[in-house]
Tab-separated table of C-alpha atoms in Angstrom:
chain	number	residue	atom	x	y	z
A	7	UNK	CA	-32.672	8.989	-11.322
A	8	UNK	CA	-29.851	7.145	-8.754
A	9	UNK	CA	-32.063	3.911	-9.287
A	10	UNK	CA	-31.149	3.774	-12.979
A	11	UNK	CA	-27.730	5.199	-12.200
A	12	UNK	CA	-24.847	3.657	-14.204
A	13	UNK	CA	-27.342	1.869	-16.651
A	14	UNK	CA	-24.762	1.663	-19.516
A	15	UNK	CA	-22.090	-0.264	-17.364
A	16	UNK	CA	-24.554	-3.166	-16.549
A	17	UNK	CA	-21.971	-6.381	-15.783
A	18	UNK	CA	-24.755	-8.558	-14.185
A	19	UNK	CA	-28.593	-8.801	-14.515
A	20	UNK	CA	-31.130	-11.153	-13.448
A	21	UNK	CA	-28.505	-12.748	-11.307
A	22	UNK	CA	-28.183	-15.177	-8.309
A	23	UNK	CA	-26.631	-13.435	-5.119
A	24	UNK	CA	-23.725	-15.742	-5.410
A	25	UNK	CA	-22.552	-14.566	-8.640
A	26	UNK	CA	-23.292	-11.443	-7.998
A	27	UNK	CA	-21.059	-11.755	-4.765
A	28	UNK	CA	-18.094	-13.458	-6.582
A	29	UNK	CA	-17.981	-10.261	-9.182
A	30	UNK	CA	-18.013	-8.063	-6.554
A	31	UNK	CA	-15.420	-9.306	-4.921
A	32	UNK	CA	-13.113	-9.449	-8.110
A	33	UNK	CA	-14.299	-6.252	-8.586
A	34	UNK	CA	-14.923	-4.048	-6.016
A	35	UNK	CA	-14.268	-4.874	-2.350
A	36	UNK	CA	-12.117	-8.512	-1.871
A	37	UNK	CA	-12.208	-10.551	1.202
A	38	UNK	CA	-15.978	-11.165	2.111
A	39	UNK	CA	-18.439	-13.508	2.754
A	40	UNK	CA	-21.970	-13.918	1.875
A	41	UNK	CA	-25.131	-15.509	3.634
A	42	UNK	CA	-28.224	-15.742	1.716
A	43	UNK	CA	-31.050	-15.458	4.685
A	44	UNK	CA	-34.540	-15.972	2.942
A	45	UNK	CA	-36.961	-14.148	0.772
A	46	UNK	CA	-36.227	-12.316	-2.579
A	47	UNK	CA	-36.421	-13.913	-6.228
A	48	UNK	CA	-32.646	-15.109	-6.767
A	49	UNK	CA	-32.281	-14.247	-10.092
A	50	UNK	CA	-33.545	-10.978	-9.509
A	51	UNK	CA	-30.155	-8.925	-8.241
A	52	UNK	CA	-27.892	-6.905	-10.484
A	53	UNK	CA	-24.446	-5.038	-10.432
A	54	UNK	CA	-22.900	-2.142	-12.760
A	55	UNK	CA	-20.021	-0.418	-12.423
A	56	UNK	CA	-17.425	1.888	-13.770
A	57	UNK	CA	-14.207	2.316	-12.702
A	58	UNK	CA	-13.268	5.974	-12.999
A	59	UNK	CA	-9.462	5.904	-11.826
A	60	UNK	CA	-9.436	7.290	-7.972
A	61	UNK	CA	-12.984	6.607	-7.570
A	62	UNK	CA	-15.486	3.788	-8.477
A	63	UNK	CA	-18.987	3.700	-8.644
A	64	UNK	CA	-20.971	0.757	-8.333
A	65	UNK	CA	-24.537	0.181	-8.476
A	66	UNK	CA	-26.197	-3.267	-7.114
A	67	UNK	CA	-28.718	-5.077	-5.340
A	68	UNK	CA	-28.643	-9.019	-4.470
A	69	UNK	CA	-32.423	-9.516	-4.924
A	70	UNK	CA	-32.839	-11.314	-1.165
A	71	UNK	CA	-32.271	-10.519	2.436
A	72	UNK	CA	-28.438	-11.759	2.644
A	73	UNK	CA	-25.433	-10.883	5.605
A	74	UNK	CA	-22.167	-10.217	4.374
A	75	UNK	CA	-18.991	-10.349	6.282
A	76	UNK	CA	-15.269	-8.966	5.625
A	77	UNK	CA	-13.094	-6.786	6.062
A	78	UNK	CA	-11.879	-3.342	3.900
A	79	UNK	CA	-8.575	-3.313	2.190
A	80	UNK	CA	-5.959	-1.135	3.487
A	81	UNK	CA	-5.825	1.061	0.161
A	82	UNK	CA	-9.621	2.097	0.042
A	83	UNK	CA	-12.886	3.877	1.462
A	84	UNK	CA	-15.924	3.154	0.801
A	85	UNK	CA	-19.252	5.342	0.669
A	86	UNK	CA	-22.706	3.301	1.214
A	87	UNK	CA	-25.772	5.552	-0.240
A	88	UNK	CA	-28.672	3.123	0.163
A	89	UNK	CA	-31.684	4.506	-2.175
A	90	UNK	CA	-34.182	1.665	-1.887
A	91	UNK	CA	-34.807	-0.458	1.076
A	92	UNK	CA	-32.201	-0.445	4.218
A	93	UNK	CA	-28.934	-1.979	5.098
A	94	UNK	CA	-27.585	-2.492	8.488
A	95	UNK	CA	-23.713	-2.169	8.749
A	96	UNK	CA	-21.658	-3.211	12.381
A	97	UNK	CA	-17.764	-1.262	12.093
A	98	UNK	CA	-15.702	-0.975	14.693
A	99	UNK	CA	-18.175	-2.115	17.713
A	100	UNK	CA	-20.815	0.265	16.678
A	101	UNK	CA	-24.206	-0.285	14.503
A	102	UNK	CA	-25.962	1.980	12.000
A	103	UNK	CA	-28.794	1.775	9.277
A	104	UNK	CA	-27.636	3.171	6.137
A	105	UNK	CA	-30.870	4.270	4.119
A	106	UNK	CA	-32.007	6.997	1.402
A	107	UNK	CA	-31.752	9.263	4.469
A	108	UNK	CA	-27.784	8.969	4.831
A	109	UNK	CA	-24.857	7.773	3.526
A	110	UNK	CA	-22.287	5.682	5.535
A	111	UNK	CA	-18.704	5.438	5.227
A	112	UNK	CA	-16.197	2.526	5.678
A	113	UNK	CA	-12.443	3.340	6.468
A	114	UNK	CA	-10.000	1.109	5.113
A	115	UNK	CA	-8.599	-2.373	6.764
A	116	UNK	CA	-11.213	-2.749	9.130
A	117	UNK	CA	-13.892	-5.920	9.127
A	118	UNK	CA	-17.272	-4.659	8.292
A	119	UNK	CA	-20.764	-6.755	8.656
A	120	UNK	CA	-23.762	-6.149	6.412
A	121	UNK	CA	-27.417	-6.925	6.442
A	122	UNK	CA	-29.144	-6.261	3.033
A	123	UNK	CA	-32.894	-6.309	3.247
A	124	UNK	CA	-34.529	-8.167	-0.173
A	125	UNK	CA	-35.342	-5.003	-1.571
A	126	UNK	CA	-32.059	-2.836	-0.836
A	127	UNK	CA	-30.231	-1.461	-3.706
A	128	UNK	CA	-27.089	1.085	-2.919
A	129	UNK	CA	-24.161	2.872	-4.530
A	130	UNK	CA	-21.264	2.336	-3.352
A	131	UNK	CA	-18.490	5.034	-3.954
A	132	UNK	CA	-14.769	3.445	-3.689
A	133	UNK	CA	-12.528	6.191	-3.071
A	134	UNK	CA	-8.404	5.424	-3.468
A	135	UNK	CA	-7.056	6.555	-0.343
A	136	UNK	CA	-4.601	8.640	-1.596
A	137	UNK	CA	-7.166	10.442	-3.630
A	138	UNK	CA	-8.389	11.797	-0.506
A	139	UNK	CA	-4.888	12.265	1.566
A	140	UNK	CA	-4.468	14.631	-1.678
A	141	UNK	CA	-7.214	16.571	-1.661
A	142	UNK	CA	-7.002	16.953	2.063
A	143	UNK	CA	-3.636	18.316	1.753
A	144	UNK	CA	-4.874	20.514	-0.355
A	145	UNK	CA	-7.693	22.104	1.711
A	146	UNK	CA	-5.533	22.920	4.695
A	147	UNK	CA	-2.222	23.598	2.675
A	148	UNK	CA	0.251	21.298	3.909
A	149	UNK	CA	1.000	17.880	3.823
A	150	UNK	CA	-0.504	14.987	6.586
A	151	UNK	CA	0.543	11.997	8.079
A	152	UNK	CA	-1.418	9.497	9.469
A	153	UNK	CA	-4.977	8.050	7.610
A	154	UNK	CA	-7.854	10.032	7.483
A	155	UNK	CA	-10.325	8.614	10.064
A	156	UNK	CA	-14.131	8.566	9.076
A	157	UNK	CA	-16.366	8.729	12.222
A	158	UNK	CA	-17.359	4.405	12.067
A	159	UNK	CA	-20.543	3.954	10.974
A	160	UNK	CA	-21.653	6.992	11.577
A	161	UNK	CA	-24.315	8.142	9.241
A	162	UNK	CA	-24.302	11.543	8.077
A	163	UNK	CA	-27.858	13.087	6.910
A	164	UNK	CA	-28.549	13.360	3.460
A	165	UNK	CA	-29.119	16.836	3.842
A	166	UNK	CA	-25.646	17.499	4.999
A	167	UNK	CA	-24.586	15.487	2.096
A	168	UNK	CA	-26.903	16.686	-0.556
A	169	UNK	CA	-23.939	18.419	-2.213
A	170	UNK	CA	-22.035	15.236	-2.483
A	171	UNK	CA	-25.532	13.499	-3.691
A	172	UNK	CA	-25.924	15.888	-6.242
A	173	UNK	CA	-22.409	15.252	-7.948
A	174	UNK	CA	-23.062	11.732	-7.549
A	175	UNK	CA	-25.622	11.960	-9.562
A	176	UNK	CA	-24.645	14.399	-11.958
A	177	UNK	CA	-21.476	12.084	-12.945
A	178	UNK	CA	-23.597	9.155	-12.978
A	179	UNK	CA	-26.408	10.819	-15.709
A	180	UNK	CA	-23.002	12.395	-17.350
A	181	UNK	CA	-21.615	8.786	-17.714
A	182	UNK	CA	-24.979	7.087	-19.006
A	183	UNK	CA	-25.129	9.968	-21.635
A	184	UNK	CA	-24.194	10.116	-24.938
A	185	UNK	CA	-21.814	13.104	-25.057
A	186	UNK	CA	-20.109	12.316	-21.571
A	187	UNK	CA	-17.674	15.121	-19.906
A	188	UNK	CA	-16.786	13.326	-17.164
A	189	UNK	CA	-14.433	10.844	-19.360
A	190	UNK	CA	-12.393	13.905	-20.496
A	191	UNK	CA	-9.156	13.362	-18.409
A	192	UNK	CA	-9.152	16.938	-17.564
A	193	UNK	CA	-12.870	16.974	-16.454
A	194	UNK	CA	-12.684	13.559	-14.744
A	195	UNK	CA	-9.634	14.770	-12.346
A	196	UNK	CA	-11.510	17.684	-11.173
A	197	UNK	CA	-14.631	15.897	-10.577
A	198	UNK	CA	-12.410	13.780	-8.441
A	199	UNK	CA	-11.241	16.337	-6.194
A	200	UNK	CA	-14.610	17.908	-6.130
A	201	UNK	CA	-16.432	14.599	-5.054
A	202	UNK	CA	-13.127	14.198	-2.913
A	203	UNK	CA	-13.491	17.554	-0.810
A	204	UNK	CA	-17.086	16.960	-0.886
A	205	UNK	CA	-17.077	13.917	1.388
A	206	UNK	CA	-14.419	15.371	3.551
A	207	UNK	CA	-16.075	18.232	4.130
A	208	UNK	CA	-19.394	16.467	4.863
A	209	UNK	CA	-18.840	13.661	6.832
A	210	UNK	CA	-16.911	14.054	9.853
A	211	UNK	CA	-13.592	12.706	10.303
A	212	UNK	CA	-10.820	13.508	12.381
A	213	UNK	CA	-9.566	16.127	10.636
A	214	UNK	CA	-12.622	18.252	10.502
A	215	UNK	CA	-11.477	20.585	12.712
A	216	UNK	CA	-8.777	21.576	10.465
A	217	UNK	CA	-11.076	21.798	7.613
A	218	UNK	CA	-13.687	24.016	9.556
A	219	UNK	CA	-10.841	26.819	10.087
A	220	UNK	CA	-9.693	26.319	6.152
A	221	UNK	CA	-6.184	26.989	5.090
A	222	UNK	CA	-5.704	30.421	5.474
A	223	UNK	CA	-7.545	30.118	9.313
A	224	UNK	CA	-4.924	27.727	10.390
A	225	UNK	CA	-2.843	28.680	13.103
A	226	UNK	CA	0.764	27.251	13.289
A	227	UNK	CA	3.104	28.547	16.154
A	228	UNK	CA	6.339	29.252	14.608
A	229	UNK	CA	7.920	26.698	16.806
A	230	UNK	CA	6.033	23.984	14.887
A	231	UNK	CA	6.979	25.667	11.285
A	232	UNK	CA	10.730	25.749	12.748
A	233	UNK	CA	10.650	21.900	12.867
A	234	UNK	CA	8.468	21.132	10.121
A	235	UNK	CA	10.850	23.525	7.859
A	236	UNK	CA	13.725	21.859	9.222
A	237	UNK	CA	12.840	18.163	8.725
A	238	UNK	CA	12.130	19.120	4.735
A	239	UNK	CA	15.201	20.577	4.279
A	240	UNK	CA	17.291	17.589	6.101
A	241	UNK	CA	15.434	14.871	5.278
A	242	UNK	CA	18.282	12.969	3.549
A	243	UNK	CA	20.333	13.215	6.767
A	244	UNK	CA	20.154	11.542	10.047
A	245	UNK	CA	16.966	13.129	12.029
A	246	UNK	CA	16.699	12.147	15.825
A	247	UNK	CA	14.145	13.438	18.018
A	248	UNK	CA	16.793	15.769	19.864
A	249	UNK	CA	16.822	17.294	16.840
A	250	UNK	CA	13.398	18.228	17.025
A	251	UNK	CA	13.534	19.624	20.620
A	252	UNK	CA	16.243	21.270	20.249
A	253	UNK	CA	14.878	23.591	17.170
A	254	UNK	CA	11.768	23.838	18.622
A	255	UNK	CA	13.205	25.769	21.608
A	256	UNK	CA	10.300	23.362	23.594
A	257	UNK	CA	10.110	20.181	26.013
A	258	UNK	CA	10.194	16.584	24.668
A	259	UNK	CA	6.553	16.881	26.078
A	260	UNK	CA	5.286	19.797	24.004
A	261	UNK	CA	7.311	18.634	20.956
A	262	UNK	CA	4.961	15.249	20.952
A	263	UNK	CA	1.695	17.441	22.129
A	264	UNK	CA	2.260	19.792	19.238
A	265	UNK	CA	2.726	17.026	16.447
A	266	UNK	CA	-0.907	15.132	17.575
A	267	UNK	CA	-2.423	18.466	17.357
A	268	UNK	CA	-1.215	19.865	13.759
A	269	UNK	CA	-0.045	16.255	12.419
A	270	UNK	CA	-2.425	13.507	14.745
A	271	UNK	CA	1.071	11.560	15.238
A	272	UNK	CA	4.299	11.056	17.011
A	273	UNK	CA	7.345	13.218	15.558
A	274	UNK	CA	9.110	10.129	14.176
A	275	UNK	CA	6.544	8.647	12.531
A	276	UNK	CA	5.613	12.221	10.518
A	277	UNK	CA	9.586	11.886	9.372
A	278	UNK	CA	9.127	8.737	7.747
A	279	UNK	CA	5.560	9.020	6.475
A	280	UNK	CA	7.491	11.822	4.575
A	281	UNK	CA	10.335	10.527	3.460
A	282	UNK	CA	7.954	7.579	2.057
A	283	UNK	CA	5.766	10.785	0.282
A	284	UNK	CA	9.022	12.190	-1.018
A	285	UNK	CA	10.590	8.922	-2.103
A	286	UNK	CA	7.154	7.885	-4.179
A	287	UNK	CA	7.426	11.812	-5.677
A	288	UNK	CA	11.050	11.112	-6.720
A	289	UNK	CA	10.649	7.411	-8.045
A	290	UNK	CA	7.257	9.450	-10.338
A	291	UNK	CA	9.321	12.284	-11.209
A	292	UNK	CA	10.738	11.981	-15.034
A	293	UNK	CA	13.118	14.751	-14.376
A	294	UNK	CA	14.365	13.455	-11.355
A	295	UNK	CA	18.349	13.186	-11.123
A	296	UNK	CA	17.666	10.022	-9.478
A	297	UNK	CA	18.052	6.909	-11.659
A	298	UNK	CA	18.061	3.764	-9.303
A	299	UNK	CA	15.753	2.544	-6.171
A	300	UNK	CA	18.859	2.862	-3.994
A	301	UNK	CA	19.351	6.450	-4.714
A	302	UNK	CA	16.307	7.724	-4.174
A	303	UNK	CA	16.114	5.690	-0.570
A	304	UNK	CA	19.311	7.565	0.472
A	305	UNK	CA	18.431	10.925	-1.238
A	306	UNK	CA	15.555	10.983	1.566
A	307	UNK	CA	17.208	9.062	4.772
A	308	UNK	CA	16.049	5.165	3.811
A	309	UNK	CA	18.914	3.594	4.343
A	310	UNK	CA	17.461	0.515	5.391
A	311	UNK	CA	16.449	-0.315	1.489
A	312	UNK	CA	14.268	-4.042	2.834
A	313	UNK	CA	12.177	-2.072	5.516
A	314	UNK	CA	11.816	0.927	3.187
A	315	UNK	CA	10.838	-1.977	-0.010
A	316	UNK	CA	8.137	-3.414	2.455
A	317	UNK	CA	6.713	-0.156	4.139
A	318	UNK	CA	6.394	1.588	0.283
A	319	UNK	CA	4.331	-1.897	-0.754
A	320	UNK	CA	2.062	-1.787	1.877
A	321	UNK	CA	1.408	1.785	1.703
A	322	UNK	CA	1.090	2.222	-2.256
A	323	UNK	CA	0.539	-1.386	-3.567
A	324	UNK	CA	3.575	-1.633	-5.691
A	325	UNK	CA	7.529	-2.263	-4.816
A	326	UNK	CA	9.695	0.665	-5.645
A	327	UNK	CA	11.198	-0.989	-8.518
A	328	UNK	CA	7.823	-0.847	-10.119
A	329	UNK	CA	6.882	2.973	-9.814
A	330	UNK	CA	10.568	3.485	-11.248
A	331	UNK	CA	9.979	1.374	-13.919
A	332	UNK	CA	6.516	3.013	-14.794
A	333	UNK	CA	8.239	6.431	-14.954
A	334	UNK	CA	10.883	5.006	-17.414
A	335	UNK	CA	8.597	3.695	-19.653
């Protein structure tokens, strides 16, 4: 059963909602702030959790009616499945009630409110954003740019979502069992991508067009493969939008129109999400010819090495210098 979900990872029981609160946001979601309203016993609230890598599960309740405040990090979404009781949740202007009947999801760097009722206990799936940019690229066979955009606080039936449900709560019987598959590395990753494509598939998003056509359904006009083909292969050179026009055989107009349609951004901003993509897959790469920061900037047209230093930190959490140094280790 969900409500006993995760009962071998227990970190707090029979606890206040203020220490409950400061776990959670060591642990799970940082930068929030909690209101205890009335009601509830306030020893009475619990948390467990497992981190599994891409995603994280957590199971809690704070025993009382509180309001939280906060906003999401910029690395993370987050899944609300509410089993027991209700919880209201304001995103982006709009208001929904996230019950057994649901599931609600929160896209990253935005500020979030929360209304727990005293007897609402949730999972909450944390999903590593480029978890999802993966398995998204995978669906429709090519690469994005841009975030994946989760309808806010728009609930999607459980119904739609029973298939996500029931891996949810296959992993989480798997983990509280004995002989546990899911913490074979192997197993684990494609659980990951399977709860991954799951939630894409079932909650819309701004992609779900795409990923109603599948990628074999997806048309590309050869104009469009033209540039994408040619950005790959000259990505370490200078790449104006001229360029672009000029092998697309189209207008400045329809160069722009045909990016927010197949990419859902501007032409420039595709080339340096991927040079950032390539530069990360060349700093991981053991075998890469590559052996300093600076070389793989140039190698992929970053020759400004302190804006590419800053963009790669805020997109992946870690300076350059770090992923390198992880690869040589």
């Amino acid at each position: 059963m969900i409500s006993e979900a995760l009962s071998h990872y227990s970190i707090l029981d029979y606890a206040d909602p203020q220490r409950i609160s400061r776990v959670a946001q060591e642990r799970i979601a940082r930068n929030h702030h909690l209101r205890i309203e009335s009601g509830g016993e306030h020893g009475s609230g619990f948390l467990r959790l497992v981190d599994l890598g891409g995603i994280s599960i957590a199971n809690l309740s704070f025993g009382s009616r509180v309001a939280i405040k906060g906003c999401t990090d910029d690395g993370h979404y987050y899944a609300q499945y509410v089993y027991r009781g209700s919880l209201g949740v304001e995103n982006r202007g709009k208001y929904a009630i996230a019950s057994k009947e649901n599931i609600v999801i929160i896209n990253p760097n935005t500020s979030v409110e929360f209304q727990f009722t005293e007897d609402c206990e949730k999972l909450v799936l944390r999903f590593r954003k480029d978890l999802l940019e993966r398995a998204l690229e995978e669906m429709i066979g090519r690469s994005i740019t841009g975030n994946i955009d989760f309808n806010p606080c728009e609930p999607i039936c459980a119904a739609n979502a029973s298939c996500l449900l029931r891996l949810i709560d296959f992993i989480c019987g798997d983990l509280d069992s004995s002989g546990s598959i899911v913490k074979n590395k192997s197993s684990l990753d494609h659980m990951e991508r399977l709860i991954a494509s799951s939630l894409l598939t079932s909650v819309p998003n701004n992609f779900s067009e795409l990923l109603q056509l599948g990628n074999s359904g997806v048309f590309i006009p050869s104009s469009m493969r033209r540039v994408e083909d040619w950005i790959h292969a000259n990505l370490g050179e200078q790449i104006r939008l001229e360029n672009l026009v000029e092998i697309s055989g189209r207008s400045v107009k329809a160069v722009y129109q045909m990016f927010e349609k197949y990419h859902r951004t501007t032409p420039m901003a595709y080339v340096k999400d991927l040079r950032l993509k390539k530069a990360r897959e060349e700093l991981e790469n053991r075998l890469s010819r590559y052996s300093t920061v600076a070389d793989v900037a140039m190698s992929v047209g970053l020759v400004h090495f302190g804006n590419f230093a800053a963009e790669y930190q805020s997109r992946y959490h870690e300076c350059p210098s770090k992923t390198l140094r992880k690869r040589m280790m």
